[in-house]
N, CA, C and O atoms as a GROMACS GRO file, in nm:
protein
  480
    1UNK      N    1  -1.060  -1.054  -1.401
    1UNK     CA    2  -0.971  -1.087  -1.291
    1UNK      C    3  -0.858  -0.985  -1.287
    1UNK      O    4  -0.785  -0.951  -1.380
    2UNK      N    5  -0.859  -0.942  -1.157
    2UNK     CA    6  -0.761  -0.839  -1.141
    2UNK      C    7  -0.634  -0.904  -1.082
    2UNK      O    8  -0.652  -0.978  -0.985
    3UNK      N    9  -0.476  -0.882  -1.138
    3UNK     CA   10  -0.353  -0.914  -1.084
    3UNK      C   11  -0.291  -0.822  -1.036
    3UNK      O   12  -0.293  -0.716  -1.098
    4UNK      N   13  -0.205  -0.831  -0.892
    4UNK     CA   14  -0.182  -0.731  -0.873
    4UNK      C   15  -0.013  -0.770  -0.834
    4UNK      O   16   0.003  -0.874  -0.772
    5UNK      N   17   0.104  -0.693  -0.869
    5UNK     CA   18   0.240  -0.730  -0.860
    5UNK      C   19   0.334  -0.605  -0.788
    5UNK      O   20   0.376  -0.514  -0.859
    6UNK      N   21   0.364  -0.608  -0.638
    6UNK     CA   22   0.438  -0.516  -0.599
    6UNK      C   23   0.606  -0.572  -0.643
    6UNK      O   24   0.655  -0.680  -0.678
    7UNK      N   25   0.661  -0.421  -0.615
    7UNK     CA   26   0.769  -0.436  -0.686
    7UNK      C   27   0.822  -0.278  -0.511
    7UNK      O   28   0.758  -0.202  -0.439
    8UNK      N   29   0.986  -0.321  -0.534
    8UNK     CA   30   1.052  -0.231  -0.420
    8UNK      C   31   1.107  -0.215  -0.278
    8UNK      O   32   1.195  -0.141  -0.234
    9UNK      N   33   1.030  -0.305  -0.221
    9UNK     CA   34   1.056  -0.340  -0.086
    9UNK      C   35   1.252  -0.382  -0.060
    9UNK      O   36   1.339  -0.398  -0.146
   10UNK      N   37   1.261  -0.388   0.050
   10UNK     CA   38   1.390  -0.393   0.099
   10UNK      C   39   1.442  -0.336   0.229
   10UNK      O   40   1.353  -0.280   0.293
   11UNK      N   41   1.545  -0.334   0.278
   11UNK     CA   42   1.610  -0.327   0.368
   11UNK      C   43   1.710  -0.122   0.343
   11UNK      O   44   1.791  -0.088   0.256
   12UNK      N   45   1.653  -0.040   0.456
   12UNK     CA   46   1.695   0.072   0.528
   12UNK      C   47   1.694   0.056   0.636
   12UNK      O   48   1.647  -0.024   0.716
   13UNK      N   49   1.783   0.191   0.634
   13UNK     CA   50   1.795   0.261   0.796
   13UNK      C   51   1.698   0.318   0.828
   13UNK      O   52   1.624   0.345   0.733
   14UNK      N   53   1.658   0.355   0.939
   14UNK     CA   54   1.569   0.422   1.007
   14UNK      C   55   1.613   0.564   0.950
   14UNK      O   56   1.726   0.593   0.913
   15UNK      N   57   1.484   0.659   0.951
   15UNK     CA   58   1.535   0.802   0.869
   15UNK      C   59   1.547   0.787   0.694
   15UNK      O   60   1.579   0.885   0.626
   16UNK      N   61   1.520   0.668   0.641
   16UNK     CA   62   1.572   0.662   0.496
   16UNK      C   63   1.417   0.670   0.411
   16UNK      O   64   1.331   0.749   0.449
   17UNK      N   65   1.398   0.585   0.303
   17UNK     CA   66   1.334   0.580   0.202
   17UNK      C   67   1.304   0.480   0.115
   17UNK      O   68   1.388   0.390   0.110
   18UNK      N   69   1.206   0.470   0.045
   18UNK     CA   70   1.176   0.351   0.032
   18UNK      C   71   1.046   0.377  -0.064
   18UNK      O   72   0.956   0.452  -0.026
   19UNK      N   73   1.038   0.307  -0.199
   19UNK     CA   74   0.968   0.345  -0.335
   19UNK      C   75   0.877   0.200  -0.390
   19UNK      O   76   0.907   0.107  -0.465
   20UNK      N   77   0.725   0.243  -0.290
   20UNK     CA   78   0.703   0.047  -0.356
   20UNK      C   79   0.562   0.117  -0.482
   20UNK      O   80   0.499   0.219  -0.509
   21UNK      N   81   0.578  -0.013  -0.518
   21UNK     CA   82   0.563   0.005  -0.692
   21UNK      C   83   0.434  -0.103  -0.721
   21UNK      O   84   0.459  -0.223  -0.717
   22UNK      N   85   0.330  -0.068  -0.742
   22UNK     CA   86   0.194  -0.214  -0.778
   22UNK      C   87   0.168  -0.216  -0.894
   22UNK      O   88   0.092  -0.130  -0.937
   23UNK      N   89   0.211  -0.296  -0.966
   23UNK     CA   90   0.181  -0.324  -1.118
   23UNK      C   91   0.050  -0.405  -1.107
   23UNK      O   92   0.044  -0.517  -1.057
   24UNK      N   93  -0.074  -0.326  -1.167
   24UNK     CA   94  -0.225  -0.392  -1.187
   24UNK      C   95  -0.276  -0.458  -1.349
   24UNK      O   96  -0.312  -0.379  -1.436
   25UNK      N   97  -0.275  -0.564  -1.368
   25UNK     CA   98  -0.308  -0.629  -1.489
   25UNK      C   99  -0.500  -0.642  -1.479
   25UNK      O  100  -0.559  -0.649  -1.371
   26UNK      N  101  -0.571  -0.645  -1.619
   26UNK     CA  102  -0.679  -0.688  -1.567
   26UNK      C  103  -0.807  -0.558  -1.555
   26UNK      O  104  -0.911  -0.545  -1.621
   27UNK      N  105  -0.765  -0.495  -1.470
   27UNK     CA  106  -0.888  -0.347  -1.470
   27UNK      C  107  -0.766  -0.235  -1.489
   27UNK      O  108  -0.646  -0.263  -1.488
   28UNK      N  109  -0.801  -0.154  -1.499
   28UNK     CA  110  -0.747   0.017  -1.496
   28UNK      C  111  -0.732   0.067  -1.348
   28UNK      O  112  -0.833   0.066  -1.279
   29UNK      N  113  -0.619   0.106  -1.297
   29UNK     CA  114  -0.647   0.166  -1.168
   29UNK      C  115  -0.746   0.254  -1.146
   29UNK      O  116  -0.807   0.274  -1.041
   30UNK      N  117  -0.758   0.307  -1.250
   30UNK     CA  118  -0.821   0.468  -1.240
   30UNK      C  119  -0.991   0.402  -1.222
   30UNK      O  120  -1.090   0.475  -1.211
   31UNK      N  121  -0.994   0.260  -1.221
   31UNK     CA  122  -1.170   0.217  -1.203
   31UNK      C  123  -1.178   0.149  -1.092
   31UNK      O  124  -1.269   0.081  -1.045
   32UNK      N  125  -1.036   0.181  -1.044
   32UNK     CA  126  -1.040   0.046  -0.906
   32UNK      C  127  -1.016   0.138  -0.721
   32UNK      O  128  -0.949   0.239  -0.742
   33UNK      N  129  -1.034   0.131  -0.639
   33UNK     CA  130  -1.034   0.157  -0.548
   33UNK      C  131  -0.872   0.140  -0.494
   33UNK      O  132  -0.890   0.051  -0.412
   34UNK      N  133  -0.752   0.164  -0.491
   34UNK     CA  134  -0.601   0.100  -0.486
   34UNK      C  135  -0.587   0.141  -0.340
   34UNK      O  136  -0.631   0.247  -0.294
   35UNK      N  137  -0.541   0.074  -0.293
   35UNK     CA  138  -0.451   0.102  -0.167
   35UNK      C  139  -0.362  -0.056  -0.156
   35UNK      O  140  -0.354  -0.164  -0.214
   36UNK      N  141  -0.282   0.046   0.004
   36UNK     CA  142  -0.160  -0.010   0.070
   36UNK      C  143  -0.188  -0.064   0.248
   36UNK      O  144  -0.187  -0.006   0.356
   37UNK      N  145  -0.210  -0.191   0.207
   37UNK     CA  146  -0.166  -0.260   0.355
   37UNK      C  147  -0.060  -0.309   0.443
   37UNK      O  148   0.033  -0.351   0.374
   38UNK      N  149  -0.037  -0.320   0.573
   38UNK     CA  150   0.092  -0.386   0.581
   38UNK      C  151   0.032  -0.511   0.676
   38UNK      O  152  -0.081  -0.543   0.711
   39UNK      N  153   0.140  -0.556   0.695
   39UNK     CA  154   0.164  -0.689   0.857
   39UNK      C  155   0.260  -0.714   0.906
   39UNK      O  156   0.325  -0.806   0.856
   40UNK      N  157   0.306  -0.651   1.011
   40UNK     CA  158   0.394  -0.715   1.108
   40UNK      C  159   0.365  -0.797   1.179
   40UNK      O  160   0.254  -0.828   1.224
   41UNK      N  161   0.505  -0.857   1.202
   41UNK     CA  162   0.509  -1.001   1.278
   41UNK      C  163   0.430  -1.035   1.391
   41UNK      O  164   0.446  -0.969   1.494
   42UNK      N  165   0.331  -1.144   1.388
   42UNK     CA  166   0.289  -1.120   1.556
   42UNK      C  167   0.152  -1.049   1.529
   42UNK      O  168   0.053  -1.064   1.601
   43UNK      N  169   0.156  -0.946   1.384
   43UNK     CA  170   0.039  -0.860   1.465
   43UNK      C  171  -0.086  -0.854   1.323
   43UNK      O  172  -0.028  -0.874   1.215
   44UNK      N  173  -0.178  -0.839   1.314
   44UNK     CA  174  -0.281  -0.826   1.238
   44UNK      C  175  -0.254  -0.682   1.110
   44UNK      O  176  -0.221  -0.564   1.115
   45UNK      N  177  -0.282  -0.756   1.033
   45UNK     CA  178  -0.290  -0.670   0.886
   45UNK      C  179  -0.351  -0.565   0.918
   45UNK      O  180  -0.460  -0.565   0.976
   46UNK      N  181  -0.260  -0.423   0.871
   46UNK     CA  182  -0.370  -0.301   0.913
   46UNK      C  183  -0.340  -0.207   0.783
   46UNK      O  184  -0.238  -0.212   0.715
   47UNK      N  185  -0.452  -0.121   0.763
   47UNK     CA  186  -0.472  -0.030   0.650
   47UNK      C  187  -0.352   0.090   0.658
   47UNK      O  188  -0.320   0.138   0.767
   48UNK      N  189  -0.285   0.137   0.524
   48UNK     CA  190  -0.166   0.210   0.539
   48UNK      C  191  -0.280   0.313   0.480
   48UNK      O  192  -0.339   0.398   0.547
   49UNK      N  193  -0.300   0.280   0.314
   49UNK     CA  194  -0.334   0.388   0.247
   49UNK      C  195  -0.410   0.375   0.145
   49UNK      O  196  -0.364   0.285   0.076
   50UNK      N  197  -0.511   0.423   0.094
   50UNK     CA  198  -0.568   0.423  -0.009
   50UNK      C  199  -0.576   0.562  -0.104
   50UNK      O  200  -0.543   0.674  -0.066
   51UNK      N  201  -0.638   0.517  -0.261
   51UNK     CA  202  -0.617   0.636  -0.329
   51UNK      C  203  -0.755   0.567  -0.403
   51UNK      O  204  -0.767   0.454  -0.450
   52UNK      N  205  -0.887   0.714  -0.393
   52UNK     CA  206  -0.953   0.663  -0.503
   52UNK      C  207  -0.978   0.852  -0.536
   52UNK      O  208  -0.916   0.957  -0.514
   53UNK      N  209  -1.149   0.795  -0.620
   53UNK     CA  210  -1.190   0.890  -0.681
   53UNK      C  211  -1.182   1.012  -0.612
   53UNK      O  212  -1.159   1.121  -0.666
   54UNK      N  213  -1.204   0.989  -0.458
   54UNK     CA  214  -1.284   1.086  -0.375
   54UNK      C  215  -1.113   1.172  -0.278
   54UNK      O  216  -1.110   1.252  -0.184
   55UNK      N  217  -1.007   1.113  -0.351
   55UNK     CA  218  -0.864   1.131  -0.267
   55UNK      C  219  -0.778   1.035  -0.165
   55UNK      O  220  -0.802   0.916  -0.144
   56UNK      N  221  -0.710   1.085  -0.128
   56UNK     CA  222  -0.671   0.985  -0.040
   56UNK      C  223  -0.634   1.005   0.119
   56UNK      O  224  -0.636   1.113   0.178
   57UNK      N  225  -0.600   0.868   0.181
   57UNK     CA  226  -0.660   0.860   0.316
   57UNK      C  227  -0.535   0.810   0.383
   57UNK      O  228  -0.472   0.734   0.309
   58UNK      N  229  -0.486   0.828   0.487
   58UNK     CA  230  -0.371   0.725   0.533
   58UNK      C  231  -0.395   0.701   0.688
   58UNK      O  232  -0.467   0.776   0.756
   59UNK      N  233  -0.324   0.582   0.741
   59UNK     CA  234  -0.376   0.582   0.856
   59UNK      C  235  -0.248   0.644   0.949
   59UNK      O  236  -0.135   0.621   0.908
   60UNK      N  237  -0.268   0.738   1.102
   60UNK     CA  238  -0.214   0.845   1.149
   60UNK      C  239  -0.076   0.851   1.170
   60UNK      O  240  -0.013   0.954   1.190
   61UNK      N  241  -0.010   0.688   1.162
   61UNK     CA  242   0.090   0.653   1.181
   61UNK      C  243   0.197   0.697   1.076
   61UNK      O  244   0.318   0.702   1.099
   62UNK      N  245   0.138   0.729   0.957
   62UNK     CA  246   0.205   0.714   0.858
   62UNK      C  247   0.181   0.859   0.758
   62UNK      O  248   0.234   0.876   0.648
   63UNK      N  249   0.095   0.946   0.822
   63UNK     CA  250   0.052   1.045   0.813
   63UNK      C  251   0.170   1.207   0.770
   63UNK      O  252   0.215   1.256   0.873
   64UNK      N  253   0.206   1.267   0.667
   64UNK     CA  254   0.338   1.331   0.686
   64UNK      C  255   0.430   1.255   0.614
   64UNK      O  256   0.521   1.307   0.550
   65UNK      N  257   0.410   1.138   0.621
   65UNK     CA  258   0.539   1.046   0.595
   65UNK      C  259   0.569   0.970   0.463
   65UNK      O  260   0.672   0.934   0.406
   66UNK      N  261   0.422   0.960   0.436
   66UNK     CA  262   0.418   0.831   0.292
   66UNK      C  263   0.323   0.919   0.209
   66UNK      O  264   0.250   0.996   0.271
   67UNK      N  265   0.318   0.914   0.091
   67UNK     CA  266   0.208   0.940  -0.003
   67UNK      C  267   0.203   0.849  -0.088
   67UNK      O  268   0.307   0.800  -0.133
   68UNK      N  269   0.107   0.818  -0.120
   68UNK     CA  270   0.019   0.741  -0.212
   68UNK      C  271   0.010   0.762  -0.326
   68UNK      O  272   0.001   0.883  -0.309
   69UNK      N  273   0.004   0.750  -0.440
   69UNK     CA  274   0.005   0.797  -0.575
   69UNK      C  275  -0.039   0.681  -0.681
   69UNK      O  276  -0.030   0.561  -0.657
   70UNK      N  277  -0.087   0.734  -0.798
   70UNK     CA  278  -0.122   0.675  -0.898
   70UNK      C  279  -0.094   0.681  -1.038
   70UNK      O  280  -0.072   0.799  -1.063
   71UNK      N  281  -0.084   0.618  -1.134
   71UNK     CA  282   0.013   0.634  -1.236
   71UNK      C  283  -0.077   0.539  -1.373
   71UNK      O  284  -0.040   0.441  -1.438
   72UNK      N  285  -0.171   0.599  -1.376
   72UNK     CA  286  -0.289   0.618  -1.497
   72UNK      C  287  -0.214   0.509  -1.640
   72UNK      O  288  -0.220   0.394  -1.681
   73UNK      N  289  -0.151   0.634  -1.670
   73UNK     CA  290  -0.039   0.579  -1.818
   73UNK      C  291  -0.024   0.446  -1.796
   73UNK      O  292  -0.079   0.364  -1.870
   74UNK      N  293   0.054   0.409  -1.689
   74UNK     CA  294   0.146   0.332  -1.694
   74UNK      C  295   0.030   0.223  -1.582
   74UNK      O  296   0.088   0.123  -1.538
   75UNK      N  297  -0.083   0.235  -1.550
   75UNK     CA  298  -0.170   0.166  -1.450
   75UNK      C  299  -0.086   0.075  -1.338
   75UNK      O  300  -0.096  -0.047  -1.331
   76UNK      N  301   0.009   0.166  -1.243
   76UNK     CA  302   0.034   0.142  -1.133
   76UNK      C  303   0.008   0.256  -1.059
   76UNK      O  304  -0.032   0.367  -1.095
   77UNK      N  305   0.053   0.188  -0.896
   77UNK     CA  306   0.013   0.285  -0.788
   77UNK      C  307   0.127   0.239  -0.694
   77UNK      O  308   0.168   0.128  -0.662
   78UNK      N  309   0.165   0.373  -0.660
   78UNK     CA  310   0.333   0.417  -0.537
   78UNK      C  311   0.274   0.439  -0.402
   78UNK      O  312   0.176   0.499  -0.357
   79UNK      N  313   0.361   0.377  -0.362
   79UNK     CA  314   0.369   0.424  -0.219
   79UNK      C  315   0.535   0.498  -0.194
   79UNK      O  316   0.643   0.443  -0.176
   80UNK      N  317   0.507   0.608  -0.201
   80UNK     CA  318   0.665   0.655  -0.119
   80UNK      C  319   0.670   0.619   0.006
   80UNK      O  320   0.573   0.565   0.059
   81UNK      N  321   0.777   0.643   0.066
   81UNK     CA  322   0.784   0.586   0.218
   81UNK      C  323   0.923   0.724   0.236
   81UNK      O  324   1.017   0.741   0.159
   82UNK      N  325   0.895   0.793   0.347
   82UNK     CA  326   0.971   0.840   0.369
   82UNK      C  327   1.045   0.891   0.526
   82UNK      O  328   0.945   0.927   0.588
   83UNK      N  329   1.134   0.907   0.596
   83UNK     CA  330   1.146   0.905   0.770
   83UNK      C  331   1.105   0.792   0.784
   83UNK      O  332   1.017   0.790   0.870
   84UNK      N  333   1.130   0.673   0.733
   84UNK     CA  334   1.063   0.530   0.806
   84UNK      C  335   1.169   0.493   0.940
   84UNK      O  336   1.290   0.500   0.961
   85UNK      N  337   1.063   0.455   1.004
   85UNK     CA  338   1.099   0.412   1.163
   85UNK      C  339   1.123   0.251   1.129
   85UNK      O  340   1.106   0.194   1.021
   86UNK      N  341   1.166   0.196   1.253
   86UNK     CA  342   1.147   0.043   1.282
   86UNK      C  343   1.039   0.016   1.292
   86UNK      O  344   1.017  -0.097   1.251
   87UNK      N  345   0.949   0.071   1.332
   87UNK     CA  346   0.815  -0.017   1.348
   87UNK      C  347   0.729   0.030   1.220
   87UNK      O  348   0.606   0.031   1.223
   88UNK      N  349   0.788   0.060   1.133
   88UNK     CA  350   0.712   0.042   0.975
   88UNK      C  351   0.755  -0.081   0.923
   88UNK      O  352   0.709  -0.116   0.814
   89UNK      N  353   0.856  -0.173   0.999
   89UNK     CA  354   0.904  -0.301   0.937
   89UNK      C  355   0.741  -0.403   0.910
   89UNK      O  356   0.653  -0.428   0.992
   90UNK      N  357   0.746  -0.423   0.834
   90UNK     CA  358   0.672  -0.522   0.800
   90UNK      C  359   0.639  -0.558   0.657
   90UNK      O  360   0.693  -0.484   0.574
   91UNK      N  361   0.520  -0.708   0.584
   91UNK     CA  362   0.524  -0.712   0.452
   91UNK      C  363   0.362  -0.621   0.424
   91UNK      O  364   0.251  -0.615   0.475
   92UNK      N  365   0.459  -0.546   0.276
   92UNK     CA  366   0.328  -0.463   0.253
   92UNK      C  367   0.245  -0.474   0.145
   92UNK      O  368   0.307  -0.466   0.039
   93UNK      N  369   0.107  -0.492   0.132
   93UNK     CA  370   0.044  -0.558   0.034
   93UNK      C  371   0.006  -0.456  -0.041
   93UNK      O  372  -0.027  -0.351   0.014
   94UNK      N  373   0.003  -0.468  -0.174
   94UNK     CA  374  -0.123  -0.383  -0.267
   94UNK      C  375  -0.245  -0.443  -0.225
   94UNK      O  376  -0.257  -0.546  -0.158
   95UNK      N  377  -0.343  -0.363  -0.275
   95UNK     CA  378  -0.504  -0.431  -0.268
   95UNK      C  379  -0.556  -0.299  -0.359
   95UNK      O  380  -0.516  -0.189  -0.397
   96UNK      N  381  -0.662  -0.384  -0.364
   96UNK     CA  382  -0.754  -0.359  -0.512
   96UNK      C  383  -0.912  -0.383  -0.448
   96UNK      O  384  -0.947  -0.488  -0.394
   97UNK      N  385  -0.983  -0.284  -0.463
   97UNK     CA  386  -1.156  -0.285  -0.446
   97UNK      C  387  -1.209  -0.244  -0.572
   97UNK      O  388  -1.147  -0.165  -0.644
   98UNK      N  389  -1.337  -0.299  -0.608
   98UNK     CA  390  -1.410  -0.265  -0.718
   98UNK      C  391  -1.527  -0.135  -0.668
   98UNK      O  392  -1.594  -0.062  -0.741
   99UNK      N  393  -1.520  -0.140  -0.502
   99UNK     CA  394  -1.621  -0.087  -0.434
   99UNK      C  395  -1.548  -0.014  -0.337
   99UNK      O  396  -1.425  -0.010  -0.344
  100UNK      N  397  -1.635   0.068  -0.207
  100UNK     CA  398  -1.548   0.104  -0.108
  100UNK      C  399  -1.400  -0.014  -0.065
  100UNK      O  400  -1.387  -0.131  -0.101
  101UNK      N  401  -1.338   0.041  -0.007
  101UNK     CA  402  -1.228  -0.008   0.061
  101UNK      C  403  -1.197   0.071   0.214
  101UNK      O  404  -1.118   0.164   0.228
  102UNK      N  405  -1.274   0.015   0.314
  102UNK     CA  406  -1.232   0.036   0.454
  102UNK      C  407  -1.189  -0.055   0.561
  102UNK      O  408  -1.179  -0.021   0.678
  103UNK      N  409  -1.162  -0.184   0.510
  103UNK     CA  410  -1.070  -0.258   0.570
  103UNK      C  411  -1.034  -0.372   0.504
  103UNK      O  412  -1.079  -0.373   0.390
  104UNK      N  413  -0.970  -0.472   0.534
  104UNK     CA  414  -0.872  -0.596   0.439
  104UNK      C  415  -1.025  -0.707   0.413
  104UNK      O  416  -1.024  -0.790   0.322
  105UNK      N  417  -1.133  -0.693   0.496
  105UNK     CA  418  -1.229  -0.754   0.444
  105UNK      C  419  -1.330  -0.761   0.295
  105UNK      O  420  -1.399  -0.846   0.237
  106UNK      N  421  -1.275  -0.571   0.270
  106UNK     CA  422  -1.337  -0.510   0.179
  106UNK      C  423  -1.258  -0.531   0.069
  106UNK      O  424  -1.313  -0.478  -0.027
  107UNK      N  425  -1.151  -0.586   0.036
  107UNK     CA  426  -1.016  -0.584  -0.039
  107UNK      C  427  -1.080  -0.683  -0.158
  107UNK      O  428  -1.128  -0.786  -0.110
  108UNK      N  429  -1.088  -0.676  -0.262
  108UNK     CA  430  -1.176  -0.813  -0.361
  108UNK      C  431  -1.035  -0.839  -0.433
  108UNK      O  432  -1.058  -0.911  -0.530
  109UNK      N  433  -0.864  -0.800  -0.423
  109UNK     CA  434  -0.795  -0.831  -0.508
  109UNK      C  435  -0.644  -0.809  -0.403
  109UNK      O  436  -0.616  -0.706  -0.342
  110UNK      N  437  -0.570  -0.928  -0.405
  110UNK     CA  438  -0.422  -0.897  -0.284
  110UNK      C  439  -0.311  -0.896  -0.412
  110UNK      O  440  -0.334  -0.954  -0.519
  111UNK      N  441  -0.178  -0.814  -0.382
  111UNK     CA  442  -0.055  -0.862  -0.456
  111UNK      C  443  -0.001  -0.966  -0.317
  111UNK      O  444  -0.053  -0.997  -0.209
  112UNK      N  445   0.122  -0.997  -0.379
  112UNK     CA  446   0.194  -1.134  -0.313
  112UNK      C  447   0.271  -1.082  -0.200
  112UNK      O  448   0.336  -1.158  -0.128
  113UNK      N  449   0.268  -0.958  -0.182
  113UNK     CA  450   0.333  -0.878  -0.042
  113UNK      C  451   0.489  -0.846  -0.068
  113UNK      O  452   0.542  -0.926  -0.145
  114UNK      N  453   0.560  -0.759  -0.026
  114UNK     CA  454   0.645  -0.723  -0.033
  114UNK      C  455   0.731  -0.661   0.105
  114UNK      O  456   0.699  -0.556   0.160
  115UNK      N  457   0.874  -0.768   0.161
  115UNK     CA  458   0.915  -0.702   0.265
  115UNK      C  459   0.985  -0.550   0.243
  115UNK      O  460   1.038  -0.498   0.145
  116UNK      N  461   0.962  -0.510   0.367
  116UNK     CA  462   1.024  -0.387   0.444
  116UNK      C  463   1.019  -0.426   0.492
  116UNK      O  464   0.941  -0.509   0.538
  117UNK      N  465   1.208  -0.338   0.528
  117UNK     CA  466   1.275  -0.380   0.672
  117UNK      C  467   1.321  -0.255   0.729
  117UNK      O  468   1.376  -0.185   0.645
  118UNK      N  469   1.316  -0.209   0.838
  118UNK     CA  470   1.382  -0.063   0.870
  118UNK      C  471   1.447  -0.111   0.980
  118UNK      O  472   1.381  -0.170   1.065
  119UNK      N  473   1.597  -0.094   0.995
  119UNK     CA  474   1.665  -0.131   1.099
  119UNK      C  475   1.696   0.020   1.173
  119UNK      O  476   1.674   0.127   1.116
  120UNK      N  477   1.741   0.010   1.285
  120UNK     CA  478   1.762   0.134   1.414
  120UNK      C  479   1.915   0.125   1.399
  120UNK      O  480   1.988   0.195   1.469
   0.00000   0.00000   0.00000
């Protein structure tokens, strides 16, 4: 059983920064498929970012802006966030695949979500 614990979220300005943090108990990142989802209010869970064997992927919105990273030693995985807009407000999940990961269906492991807030 895989646990997964974000850590970082909070409240910026638009233009600022923002350091979220997934503590994985259970498997090794380095065997797991890791990425970053979000959800805003109102609107359906959508794919930010993933990091596996094969590199990583982000979706266009966020492209330039965020990188993804992984942290072996210490078996977590970052999301930087950086130039965040208002409409990056939302809660953002870790997820965990044992297999591909191409959408929240494919996800076999959630953390408990973490807000971002980007005010204008």
């Amino acid at each position: 059983q895989v646990q997964l614990a974000e850590s970082g979220g909070g409240l910026v300005q638009a233009g600022g920064s923002l350091r979220l943090s997934c503590a994985a108990t259970g498997r090794t990142v380095s065997s797991l498929v890791m990425g970053w989802f979000r959800q805003a209010p109102g609107k359906e869970r959508e794919f930010v970012a993933i990091i596996s064997r094969s590199g990583t992927y982000y979706v266009d919105s966020v492209k330039g802006r965020f990188t993804i990273s992984r942290d072996n030693a210490k078996n977590t995985v970052a999301l930087q966030m950086n130039s965040l807009k208002p409409e990056d407000t939302a809660v953002y999940y870790c997820a965990a695949s044992t297999g591909v990961m191409t959408t929240d269906r494919t996800v076999d492991y959630w953390g408990q979500g973490t807000q971002v807030t980007v005010s204008s």
